[in-house]
Short mmCIF file of C-alpha atoms in Angstrom, two decimals:
data_model
loop_
_atom_site.label_atom_id
_atom_site.label_comp_id
_atom_site.label_asym_id
_atom_site.label_seq_id
_atom_site.Cartn_x
_atom_site.Cartn_y
_atom_site.Cartn_z
CA UNK A 16 -161.06 -8.09 -146.83
CA UNK A 17 -160.97 -10.25 -150.00
CA UNK A 18 -161.31 -13.33 -147.80
CA UNK A 19 -164.29 -11.84 -145.98
CA UNK A 20 -165.99 -11.00 -149.26
CA UNK A 21 -165.36 -14.52 -150.50
CA UNK A 22 -166.87 -15.99 -147.36
CA UNK A 23 -170.00 -13.95 -147.74
CA UNK A 24 -170.37 -14.93 -151.37
CA UNK A 25 -170.40 -18.46 -150.03
CA UNK A 26 -173.03 -17.68 -147.42
CA UNK A 27 -176.43 -19.20 -148.09
CA UNK A 28 -178.59 -16.19 -148.88
CA UNK A 29 -182.07 -14.89 -149.51
CA UNK A 30 -182.68 -12.11 -152.01
CA UNK A 31 -185.56 -10.45 -150.17
CA UNK A 32 -184.76 -7.09 -148.57
CA UNK A 33 -188.00 -7.12 -146.54
CA UNK A 34 -188.61 -10.65 -145.29
CA UNK A 35 -192.32 -11.20 -144.70
CA UNK A 36 -192.33 -14.95 -145.15
CA UNK A 37 -189.83 -17.75 -144.81
CA UNK A 38 -186.85 -16.79 -146.96
CA UNK A 39 -185.80 -18.99 -149.81
CA UNK A 40 -182.34 -20.52 -149.74
CA UNK A 41 -180.00 -22.67 -151.76
CA UNK A 42 -176.92 -24.60 -150.75
CA UNK A 43 -173.55 -23.66 -152.15
CA UNK A 44 -170.31 -25.54 -151.73
CA UNK A 45 -167.62 -23.63 -149.89
CA UNK A 46 -163.92 -24.13 -149.16
CA UNK A 47 -163.29 -26.39 -146.17
CA UNK A 48 -160.11 -24.59 -145.16
CA UNK A 49 -158.92 -21.01 -145.00
CA UNK A 50 -155.82 -19.12 -143.95
CA UNK A 51 -155.33 -17.16 -140.74
CA UNK A 52 -152.89 -14.26 -141.16
CA UNK A 53 -151.03 -14.72 -137.90
CA UNK A 54 -148.39 -12.03 -138.44
CA UNK A 55 -150.91 -9.30 -139.31
CA UNK A 56 -153.15 -10.15 -136.35
CA UNK A 57 -150.25 -10.12 -133.88
CA UNK A 58 -149.25 -6.71 -135.25
CA UNK A 59 -152.80 -5.49 -134.58
CA UNK A 60 -152.53 -6.55 -130.92
CA UNK A 61 -149.88 -3.89 -130.36
CA UNK A 62 -152.65 -1.35 -130.17
CA UNK A 63 -151.72 2.29 -129.83
CA UNK A 64 -154.88 4.20 -129.13
CA UNK A 65 -154.85 7.49 -130.99
CA UNK A 66 -156.35 10.49 -129.25
CA UNK A 67 -159.99 10.72 -130.29
CA UNK A 68 -161.25 14.17 -131.22
CA UNK A 69 -164.57 14.28 -129.42
CA UNK A 70 -167.28 16.29 -131.14
CA UNK A 71 -167.73 19.67 -129.55
CA UNK A 72 -170.89 20.23 -127.55
CA UNK A 73 -173.26 21.97 -129.98
CA UNK A 74 -174.54 25.48 -129.36
CA UNK A 75 -178.22 26.32 -129.35
CA UNK A 76 -178.01 28.19 -132.65
CA UNK A 77 -176.67 25.15 -134.50
CA UNK A 78 -179.35 23.64 -136.69
CA UNK A 79 -180.21 19.96 -136.56
CA UNK A 80 -182.77 18.08 -138.60
CA UNK A 81 -186.19 17.81 -137.06
CA UNK A 82 -188.34 14.69 -137.13
CA UNK A 83 -190.31 15.92 -140.15
CA UNK A 84 -187.19 16.95 -142.07
CA UNK A 85 -185.76 13.47 -141.65
CA UNK A 86 -188.82 11.45 -142.60
CA UNK A 87 -187.80 11.20 -146.23
CA UNK A 88 -184.46 9.55 -145.54
CA UNK A 89 -185.90 6.61 -143.56
CA UNK A 90 -182.44 5.68 -142.28
CA UNK A 91 -180.24 7.03 -139.46
CA UNK A 92 -176.63 6.01 -139.10
CA UNK A 93 -174.20 6.25 -136.19
CA UNK A 94 -170.53 5.43 -135.80
CA UNK A 95 -169.98 2.39 -133.58
CA UNK A 96 -166.77 2.17 -131.54
CA UNK A 97 -165.22 -0.68 -129.59
CA UNK A 98 -164.08 0.37 -126.12
CA UNK A 99 -160.41 -0.24 -127.09
CA UNK A 100 -160.71 2.63 -129.60
CA UNK A 101 -161.74 5.16 -126.93
CA UNK A 102 -158.74 6.41 -124.92
CA UNK A 103 -160.75 7.32 -121.83
CA UNK A 104 -162.14 3.75 -121.60
CA UNK A 105 -158.94 1.89 -122.45
CA UNK A 106 -156.81 1.42 -119.34
CA UNK A 107 -153.92 -0.50 -120.93
CA UNK A 108 -151.96 -0.71 -124.17
CA UNK A 109 -150.94 -4.27 -123.27
CA UNK A 110 -153.00 -6.80 -125.20
CA UNK A 111 -152.87 -9.49 -122.52
CA UNK A 112 -154.22 -7.05 -119.91
CA UNK A 113 -157.02 -5.93 -122.26
CA UNK A 114 -157.83 -9.57 -122.99
CA UNK A 115 -157.97 -10.52 -119.32
CA UNK A 116 -160.22 -7.53 -118.54
CA UNK A 117 -162.51 -8.43 -121.42
CA UNK A 118 -162.83 -12.05 -120.24
CA UNK A 119 -163.67 -10.92 -116.69
CA UNK A 120 -166.37 -8.62 -118.04
CA UNK A 121 -167.62 -11.41 -120.25
CA UNK A 122 -167.89 -13.96 -117.46
CA UNK A 123 -169.96 -11.54 -115.40
CA UNK A 124 -172.14 -10.72 -118.39
CA UNK A 125 -172.89 -14.36 -119.15
CA UNK A 126 -173.63 -15.11 -115.50
CA UNK A 127 -176.13 -12.23 -115.42
CA UNK A 128 -177.83 -13.27 -118.68
CA UNK A 129 -178.19 -16.87 -117.52
CA UNK A 130 -179.57 -15.79 -114.14
CA UNK A 131 -182.04 -13.44 -115.74
CA UNK A 132 -183.32 -15.99 -118.25
CA UNK A 133 -183.53 -18.64 -115.56
CA UNK A 134 -185.63 -16.26 -113.46
CA UNK A 135 -183.23 -16.45 -110.52
CA UNK A 136 -182.98 -12.66 -110.33
CA UNK A 137 -186.71 -12.07 -110.82
CA UNK A 138 -187.63 -11.36 -114.42
CA UNK A 139 -190.50 -9.06 -113.50
CA UNK A 140 -188.29 -6.75 -111.47
CA UNK A 141 -185.86 -6.43 -114.36
CA UNK A 142 -188.37 -5.80 -117.12
CA UNK A 143 -187.24 -2.20 -117.58
CA UNK A 144 -183.64 -3.04 -116.82
CA UNK A 145 -180.49 -4.10 -118.54
CA UNK A 146 -178.82 -7.41 -117.98
CA UNK A 147 -175.36 -5.92 -118.57
CA UNK A 148 -173.42 -6.51 -115.40
CA UNK A 149 -170.54 -4.32 -114.42
CA UNK A 150 -169.25 -3.31 -111.02
CA UNK A 151 -165.65 -3.76 -112.16
CA UNK A 152 -162.93 -1.18 -112.19
CA UNK A 153 -162.74 -1.38 -115.97
CA UNK A 154 -166.45 -0.88 -116.42
CA UNK A 155 -168.67 -2.94 -118.69
CA UNK A 156 -169.89 -2.60 -122.24
CA UNK A 157 -167.97 -3.46 -125.39
CA UNK A 158 -169.45 -1.22 -128.09
CA UNK A 159 -170.41 2.45 -127.79
CA UNK A 160 -172.15 5.16 -129.78
CA UNK A 161 -172.14 8.90 -129.21
CA UNK A 162 -175.53 10.59 -128.97
CA UNK A 163 -176.86 13.99 -127.96
CA UNK A 164 -179.16 14.18 -124.93
CA UNK A 165 -181.52 17.09 -124.31
CA UNK A 166 -182.01 20.53 -125.90
CA UNK A 167 -179.49 21.80 -126.70
CA UNK A 168 -177.98 18.32 -127.10
CA UNK A 169 -175.15 17.28 -124.79
CA UNK A 170 -172.96 14.62 -126.36
CA UNK A 171 -172.57 11.41 -124.37
CA UNK A 172 -171.05 7.97 -124.93
CA UNK A 173 -173.58 5.20 -124.27
CA UNK A 174 -173.24 1.42 -124.40
CA UNK A 175 -175.35 -0.37 -127.02
CA UNK A 176 -177.03 -3.53 -125.81
CA UNK A 177 -179.24 -5.80 -127.91
CA UNK A 178 -180.42 -7.59 -124.76
CA UNK A 179 -181.75 -4.56 -122.89
CA UNK A 180 -184.96 -2.55 -122.88
CA UNK A 181 -183.77 0.65 -121.29
CA UNK A 182 -182.29 3.96 -122.33
CA UNK A 183 -180.68 5.73 -119.41
CA UNK A 184 -178.00 8.26 -118.58
CA UNK A 185 -176.55 9.57 -115.36
CA UNK A 186 -178.20 12.82 -114.30
CA UNK A 187 -177.59 15.78 -112.05
CA UNK A 188 -178.19 16.25 -109.21
CA UNK A 189 -175.99 13.24 -108.58
CA UNK A 190 -176.65 11.67 -105.21
CA UNK A 191 -174.26 8.90 -106.24
CA UNK A 192 -172.59 8.71 -109.64
CA UNK A 193 -169.52 6.99 -111.08
CA UNK A 194 -166.91 8.75 -113.21
CA UNK A 195 -167.75 9.29 -116.89
CA UNK A 196 -165.76 10.88 -119.71
CA UNK A 197 -168.29 13.65 -120.44
CA UNK A 198 -169.97 16.05 -118.01
CA UNK A 199 -172.97 14.43 -116.31
CA UNK A 200 -176.22 15.45 -117.99
CA UNK A 201 -178.15 18.17 -116.16
CA UNK A 202 -181.91 18.12 -116.90
CA UNK A 203 -182.18 21.73 -115.68
CA UNK A 204 -180.17 22.81 -118.73
CA UNK A 205 -182.51 21.06 -121.18
CA UNK A 206 -185.63 22.81 -122.46
CA UNK A 207 -187.08 19.50 -123.69
CA UNK A 208 -186.81 17.50 -120.45
CA UNK A 209 -190.19 16.48 -119.01
CA UNK A 210 -190.74 14.21 -116.04
CA UNK A 211 -193.29 11.42 -116.47
CA UNK A 212 -196.32 11.42 -114.18
CA UNK A 213 -197.24 8.33 -112.20
CA UNK A 214 -200.55 7.98 -114.00
CA UNK A 215 -199.09 8.09 -117.51
CA UNK A 216 -199.16 5.20 -119.96
CA UNK A 217 -195.36 5.22 -120.12
CA UNK A 218 -195.05 4.74 -116.37
CA UNK A 219 -197.51 1.84 -116.49
CA UNK A 220 -195.18 0.03 -118.91
CA UNK A 221 -192.39 0.02 -116.33
CA UNK A 222 -192.80 -3.08 -114.18
CA UNK A 223 -190.52 -1.95 -111.37
CA UNK A 224 -191.76 1.63 -111.04
CA UNK A 225 -192.93 3.59 -108.04
CA UNK A 226 -194.22 7.09 -107.42
CA UNK A 227 -192.57 10.03 -105.69
CA UNK A 228 -194.25 13.44 -105.48
CA UNK A 229 -196.36 12.59 -108.52
CA UNK A 230 -193.38 11.57 -110.68
CA UNK A 231 -192.63 8.10 -112.04
CA UNK A 232 -189.44 6.63 -110.65
CA UNK A 233 -187.51 3.57 -111.79
CA UNK A 234 -184.99 1.28 -110.16
CA UNK A 235 -182.89 -1.37 -111.90
CA UNK A 236 -180.84 -3.79 -109.81
CA UNK A 237 -178.18 -6.10 -111.23
CA UNK A 238 -176.86 -9.50 -110.27
CA UNK A 239 -173.57 -8.16 -108.91
CA UNK A 240 -175.12 -5.57 -106.58
CA UNK A 241 -174.79 -2.61 -108.93
CA UNK A 242 -177.83 -0.54 -109.82
CA UNK A 243 -179.29 2.61 -111.33
CA UNK A 244 -182.15 4.57 -109.74
CA UNK A 245 -183.83 7.76 -110.82
CA UNK A 246 -186.68 9.47 -112.59
CA UNK A 247 -188.42 8.39 -115.76
CA UNK A 248 -188.59 11.26 -118.25
CA UNK A 249 -189.39 12.17 -121.84
CA UNK A 250 -186.41 13.73 -123.56
CA UNK A 251 -185.01 14.62 -126.97
CA UNK A 252 -182.17 12.50 -128.35
CA UNK A 253 -179.96 13.59 -131.24
CA UNK A 254 -178.34 11.06 -133.56
CA UNK A 255 -175.73 12.90 -135.63
CA UNK A 256 -178.09 15.52 -137.13
CA UNK A 257 -181.37 13.66 -136.64
CA UNK A 258 -183.58 14.73 -133.73
CA UNK A 259 -185.93 12.26 -132.01
CA UNK A 260 -188.36 13.82 -129.55
CA UNK A 261 -190.25 12.44 -126.56
CA UNK A 262 -188.10 9.37 -125.97
CA UNK A 263 -188.66 7.73 -122.58
CA UNK A 264 -185.34 7.56 -120.74
CA UNK A 265 -184.19 6.81 -117.24
CA UNK A 266 -182.50 9.80 -115.60
CA UNK A 267 -180.27 8.10 -113.04
CA UNK A 268 -179.45 10.06 -109.88
CA UNK A 269 -178.08 7.09 -107.94
CA UNK A 270 -175.83 4.79 -109.96
CA UNK A 271 -173.30 2.34 -108.62
CA UNK A 272 -170.74 0.08 -110.26
CA UNK A 273 -171.84 0.89 -113.77
CA UNK A 274 -170.09 1.66 -117.03
CA UNK A 275 -166.90 3.50 -116.25
CA UNK A 276 -166.46 6.22 -118.87
CA UNK A 277 -169.88 5.84 -120.50
CA UNK A 278 -172.84 8.01 -119.52
CA UNK A 279 -175.37 5.19 -119.69
CA UNK A 280 -176.98 2.69 -122.02
CA UNK A 281 -178.96 2.55 -125.28
CA UNK A 282 -181.18 -0.53 -125.15
CA UNK A 283 -181.88 -2.16 -128.52
CA UNK A 284 -183.83 -5.16 -127.23
CA UNK A 285 -187.16 -6.50 -128.44
CA UNK A 286 -189.30 -5.00 -125.67
CA UNK A 287 -191.55 -1.96 -125.89
CA UNK A 288 -189.30 0.30 -123.76
CA UNK A 289 -186.15 -0.17 -125.85
CA UNK A 290 -185.14 2.52 -128.33
CA UNK A 291 -186.30 0.39 -131.26
CA UNK A 292 -189.54 -0.52 -129.48
CA UNK A 293 -190.39 3.09 -128.64
CA UNK A 294 -189.83 4.37 -132.17
CA UNK A 295 -191.94 1.62 -133.73
CA UNK A 296 -193.21 2.98 -137.04
CA UNK A 297 -190.45 5.58 -137.38
CA UNK A 298 -187.88 2.82 -137.91
CA UNK A 299 -190.21 0.07 -139.06
CA UNK A 300 -188.93 -2.02 -136.16
CA UNK A 301 -185.63 -2.46 -138.00
CA UNK A 302 -181.97 -1.78 -137.33
CA UNK A 303 -178.63 -2.98 -138.61
CA UNK A 304 -175.17 -3.02 -137.07
CA UNK A 305 -171.63 -3.87 -138.05
CA UNK A 306 -169.13 -4.55 -135.25
CA UNK A 307 -165.71 -3.63 -136.59
CA UNK A 308 -163.01 -6.24 -136.26
CA UNK A 309 -160.47 -5.80 -133.48
CA UNK A 310 -157.26 -4.02 -134.35
CA UNK A 311 -158.53 -2.26 -137.47
CA UNK A 312 -158.45 1.49 -137.94
CA UNK A 313 -162.04 1.73 -139.16
CA UNK A 314 -165.17 2.07 -137.04
CA UNK A 315 -168.37 0.08 -137.14
CA UNK A 316 -171.87 1.37 -137.74
CA UNK A 317 -175.37 1.31 -136.26
CA UNK A 318 -178.28 2.14 -138.58
CA UNK A 319 -182.00 2.46 -137.93
CA UNK A 320 -184.87 2.20 -140.40
CA UNK A 321 -186.19 -0.15 -143.05
CA UNK A 322 -183.80 1.30 -145.62
CA UNK A 323 -180.98 -0.20 -143.55
CA UNK A 324 -182.29 -3.70 -144.39
CA UNK A 325 -179.95 -5.14 -147.06
CA UNK A 326 -180.75 -7.08 -150.19
CA UNK A 327 -178.93 -10.40 -150.36
CA UNK A 328 -178.70 -11.19 -146.64
CA UNK A 329 -179.21 -14.71 -145.28
CA UNK A 330 -182.44 -14.34 -143.31
CA UNK A 331 -183.12 -16.47 -140.24
CA UNK A 332 -186.47 -16.42 -138.38
CA UNK A 333 -186.49 -14.91 -134.90
CA UNK A 334 -187.95 -17.13 -132.17
CA UNK A 335 -190.31 -15.60 -129.63
CA UNK A 336 -189.63 -16.27 -125.95
CA UNK A 337 -192.44 -14.75 -123.85
CA UNK A 338 -190.23 -14.99 -120.75
CA UNK A 339 -187.50 -12.86 -122.27
CA UNK A 340 -188.90 -10.35 -124.76
CA UNK A 341 -185.70 -8.30 -124.73
CA UNK A 342 -183.52 -10.96 -126.32
CA UNK A 343 -183.28 -11.96 -129.98
CA UNK A 344 -183.49 -15.74 -130.25
CA UNK A 345 -182.60 -17.59 -133.45
CA UNK A 346 -182.93 -21.20 -134.51
CA UNK A 347 -179.61 -23.04 -134.66
CA UNK A 348 -179.67 -26.61 -135.94
CA UNK A 349 -175.98 -27.48 -135.87
CA UNK A 350 -172.30 -26.63 -136.18
CA UNK A 351 -169.72 -27.46 -138.81
CA UNK A 352 -165.92 -27.82 -138.91
CA UNK A 353 -163.99 -28.16 -142.16
CA UNK A 354 -167.18 -28.57 -144.17
CA UNK A 355 -168.35 -31.49 -142.02
CA UNK A 356 -171.37 -31.22 -139.78
CA UNK A 357 -170.52 -32.11 -136.19
CA UNK A 358 -172.78 -34.88 -134.81
CA UNK A 359 -174.80 -32.82 -132.32
CA UNK A 360 -178.53 -33.28 -131.73
CA UNK A 361 -180.57 -30.29 -132.86
CA UNK A 362 -182.53 -30.58 -129.62
CA UNK A 363 -179.51 -29.21 -127.72
CA UNK A 364 -180.17 -25.77 -129.24
CA UNK A 365 -183.97 -25.68 -128.93
CA UNK A 366 -185.96 -23.29 -126.75
CA UNK A 367 -188.31 -25.38 -124.61
CA UNK A 368 -191.86 -24.62 -123.46
CA UNK A 369 -190.57 -23.22 -120.15
CA UNK A 370 -188.47 -20.62 -121.97
CA UNK A 371 -185.22 -22.45 -121.18
CA UNK A 372 -182.33 -23.12 -123.55
CA UNK A 373 -182.38 -21.69 -127.05
CA UNK A 374 -179.86 -19.50 -128.87
CA UNK A 375 -179.54 -15.76 -128.26
CA UNK A 376 -177.78 -13.17 -130.43
CA UNK A 377 -176.07 -10.76 -128.02
CA UNK A 378 -173.89 -7.69 -128.57
CA UNK A 379 -172.90 -7.56 -124.90
CA UNK A 380 -171.38 -11.05 -124.71
CA UNK A 381 -167.94 -11.39 -126.30
CA UNK A 382 -167.36 -15.16 -126.58
CA UNK A 383 -169.98 -17.55 -127.98
CA UNK A 384 -171.25 -20.00 -125.35
CA UNK A 385 -172.60 -23.45 -126.19
CA UNK A 386 -174.14 -26.16 -124.00
CA UNK A 387 -171.33 -28.33 -122.68
CA UNK A 388 -172.18 -31.41 -124.75
CA UNK A 389 -172.30 -29.35 -127.96
CA UNK A 390 -169.13 -27.45 -127.07
CA UNK A 391 -167.17 -30.64 -126.34
CA UNK A 392 -168.10 -32.24 -129.67
CA UNK A 393 -167.45 -28.98 -131.56
CA UNK A 394 -164.05 -28.43 -129.90
CA UNK A 395 -162.98 -32.04 -130.44
CA UNK A 396 -163.86 -31.81 -134.14
CA UNK A 397 -161.73 -28.67 -134.44
CA UNK A 398 -158.79 -30.25 -132.60
CA UNK A 399 -158.99 -33.31 -134.88
CA UNK A 400 -158.51 -31.07 -137.92
CA UNK A 401 -155.70 -28.93 -136.45
CA UNK A 402 -153.20 -31.61 -135.45
CA UNK A 403 -150.64 -29.83 -137.64
CA UNK A 404 -150.60 -26.81 -135.31
CA UNK A 405 -148.48 -26.69 -132.11
CA UNK A 406 -150.67 -26.61 -129.00
CA UNK A 407 -150.39 -24.26 -126.04
CA UNK A 408 -151.86 -24.48 -122.54
CA UNK A 409 -155.35 -23.12 -121.97
CA UNK A 410 -155.82 -19.43 -121.16
CA UNK A 411 -158.64 -17.91 -119.10
CA UNK A 412 -161.98 -19.42 -120.20
CA UNK A 413 -160.37 -21.11 -123.24
CA UNK A 414 -159.20 -24.73 -123.10
CA UNK A 415 -158.01 -25.05 -126.71
CA UNK A 416 -155.05 -22.86 -127.60
CA UNK A 417 -152.15 -22.89 -130.06
CA UNK A 418 -148.61 -21.53 -130.10
CA UNK A 419 -148.35 -19.77 -133.46
CA UNK A 420 -145.22 -17.76 -132.66
CA UNK A 421 -143.06 -17.41 -135.77
CA UNK A 422 -145.82 -18.31 -138.24
CA UNK A 423 -146.78 -15.84 -140.98
CA UNK A 424 -150.07 -17.62 -141.68
CA UNK A 425 -151.62 -20.99 -140.92
CA UNK A 426 -154.19 -23.17 -142.64
CA UNK A 427 -157.25 -23.84 -140.49
CA UNK A 428 -160.57 -25.61 -141.07
CA UNK A 429 -163.69 -23.54 -141.64
CA UNK A 430 -166.15 -23.10 -138.79
CA UNK A 431 -169.85 -22.76 -139.59
CA UNK A 432 -173.22 -22.17 -137.94
CA UNK A 433 -176.11 -24.16 -139.45
CA UNK A 434 -179.30 -22.20 -138.92
CA UNK A 435 -182.82 -23.61 -138.96
CA UNK A 436 -184.33 -23.41 -142.41
CA UNK A 437 -181.08 -23.88 -144.30
CA UNK A 438 -178.77 -20.82 -144.09
CA UNK A 439 -175.16 -21.57 -143.24
CA UNK A 440 -172.87 -18.87 -141.86
CA UNK A 441 -169.17 -19.63 -142.35
CA UNK A 442 -167.03 -17.45 -140.10
CA UNK A 443 -163.82 -15.64 -141.03
CA UNK A 444 -160.84 -17.36 -139.37
CA UNK A 445 -160.14 -14.34 -137.15
CA UNK A 446 -163.62 -14.76 -135.62
CA UNK A 447 -162.82 -18.16 -134.09
CA UNK A 448 -159.04 -18.16 -133.50
CA UNK A 449 -158.15 -15.06 -131.52
CA UNK A 450 -154.88 -13.80 -129.97
CA UNK A 451 -154.75 -13.79 -126.18
CA UNK A 452 -151.35 -12.07 -126.01
CA UNK A 453 -148.92 -10.40 -128.40
CA UNK A 454 -146.55 -13.38 -128.42
CA UNK A 455 -148.44 -15.67 -130.79
CA UNK A 456 -150.84 -17.57 -128.47
CA UNK A 457 -154.20 -18.04 -130.22
CA UNK A 458 -157.26 -19.72 -128.73
CA UNK A 459 -160.43 -21.31 -130.08
CA UNK A 460 -162.90 -18.55 -129.19
CA UNK A 461 -165.82 -20.61 -127.87
CA UNK A 462 -166.64 -21.74 -124.35
CA UNK A 463 -169.10 -24.05 -122.60
CA UNK A 464 -172.27 -22.44 -121.24
CA UNK A 465 -173.07 -22.69 -117.54
CA UNK A 466 -176.60 -23.72 -118.57
CA UNK A 467 -178.53 -25.00 -121.57
CA UNK A 468 -178.51 -21.50 -123.08
CA UNK A 469 -176.41 -20.77 -126.18
CA UNK A 470 -175.19 -17.22 -126.84
CA UNK A 471 -173.70 -16.02 -130.15
CA UNK A 472 -171.23 -13.40 -128.97
CA UNK A 473 -169.79 -10.28 -130.55
CA UNK A 474 -166.40 -11.83 -131.43
CA UNK A 475 -168.19 -14.21 -133.78
CA UNK A 476 -170.30 -11.32 -135.13
CA UNK A 477 -167.35 -9.03 -135.92
CA UNK A 478 -166.98 -7.80 -139.47
CA UNK A 479 -170.43 -9.13 -140.46
CA UNK A 480 -173.44 -6.96 -141.15
CA UNK A 481 -176.21 -8.03 -138.74
CA UNK A 482 -179.75 -6.83 -139.53
CA UNK A 483 -182.70 -7.18 -137.16
CA UNK A 484 -186.18 -6.93 -138.67
CA UNK A 485 -188.20 -7.16 -135.49
CA UNK A 486 -191.47 -6.16 -137.16
CA UNK A 487 -191.39 -9.17 -139.50
CA UNK A 488 -189.47 -11.49 -137.19
CA UNK A 489 -186.15 -12.08 -138.94
CA UNK A 490 -182.44 -11.50 -138.39
CA UNK A 491 -180.13 -11.24 -141.39
CA UNK A 492 -176.44 -12.01 -141.87
CA UNK A 493 -174.46 -10.17 -144.55
CA UNK A 494 -174.07 -9.64 -147.38
CA UNK A 495 -171.84 -6.66 -146.49
CA UNK A 496 -168.69 -6.73 -144.40
CA UNK A 497 -167.08 -4.04 -142.33
#
């Protein structure tokens, strides 16, 4: 934790808590090397999932805050859990098996994102959909929150996804549903459930909608053949003790190959149908999240509202891509290893006029992807500064691995992202050298992209407070750690 705090003190920062213009910055020198605590990280891989005490389903007489009662706080906070922390989602206590499952999910995720942004799957048809691909026996989704659906609220685990503009849960009657850890939501038991009419404004915002018996219906298809189909509705969602009414959600009656264990998805993308987009003024278009590092006992957090915007973050402008409104694009100008900037043209990371390329921040992708030319130069620079470490053969999608068995700690070069406008984010060592088994094999946690698109994944985001100010067009890094 001391190392993390040090790294963030060395992060180029802006002092504005509400960025409304280009943030100021200054360059600070930072250490070119840091230490990776090998022994502690290997110990963390021997994960023993403790039974999670799920919150009891609330009774109707229990009092929750109403919209008006919560207006003064301006901030709502939820506990954010990685799937490995939830016993019903975690199918193995063996780290190598968990790693392999995660990489399979990740490969499918990246393929779906690339296809969607390339337009191969039909962007219009997916405008209300999620690009998270599943269809695997382990299910997809890396990070989950627990929310209440309906009145009285029924607690459900849902996947969070910063690249999706949909909120949906499985619903009774279930024509076709997959297994989930909580009872499937039954709209008939909710006094606040209201179907959306075909002529409503909400229905008109759904590109791939049709009409059945006067009710608006949605259908979202995914690249791997999985899908969710059902009725669009207005419903009440409960976040801890904060009640949000009249949220447009998809009530899925036919769902195939989706998120095993989870009830559905909470879209946090930049489009108008995402949770953040629907709330608009209630949250000021702002949210903040902290993805807890793997193997720790603590949980992460997801906060909504302008009060969640921190003072002292390094603010980077968001880049608008009209072909992909859901995704949060940032300007990346380069990469650094050991305090030296790798010779990579800035053009490699630019979003072109056709909406191709660019750099996306994504909670659903685990491993950061870079265009092949950038990845090769970046990897080679890292290898050149780690000749003191014993190499191991490549594992899964990783081609640069090390045998650190028997080491207590090792000295490694720093790895940095150079963002457009000046901010430099230097990653903690555990965010770029990760264990792939419990025997001391660590790999450089980056991979080449199958296209010109770059994706900053959740492994590189772990332990760092990420703040999205969609209303003003900025994303912030730090200053807090988790």
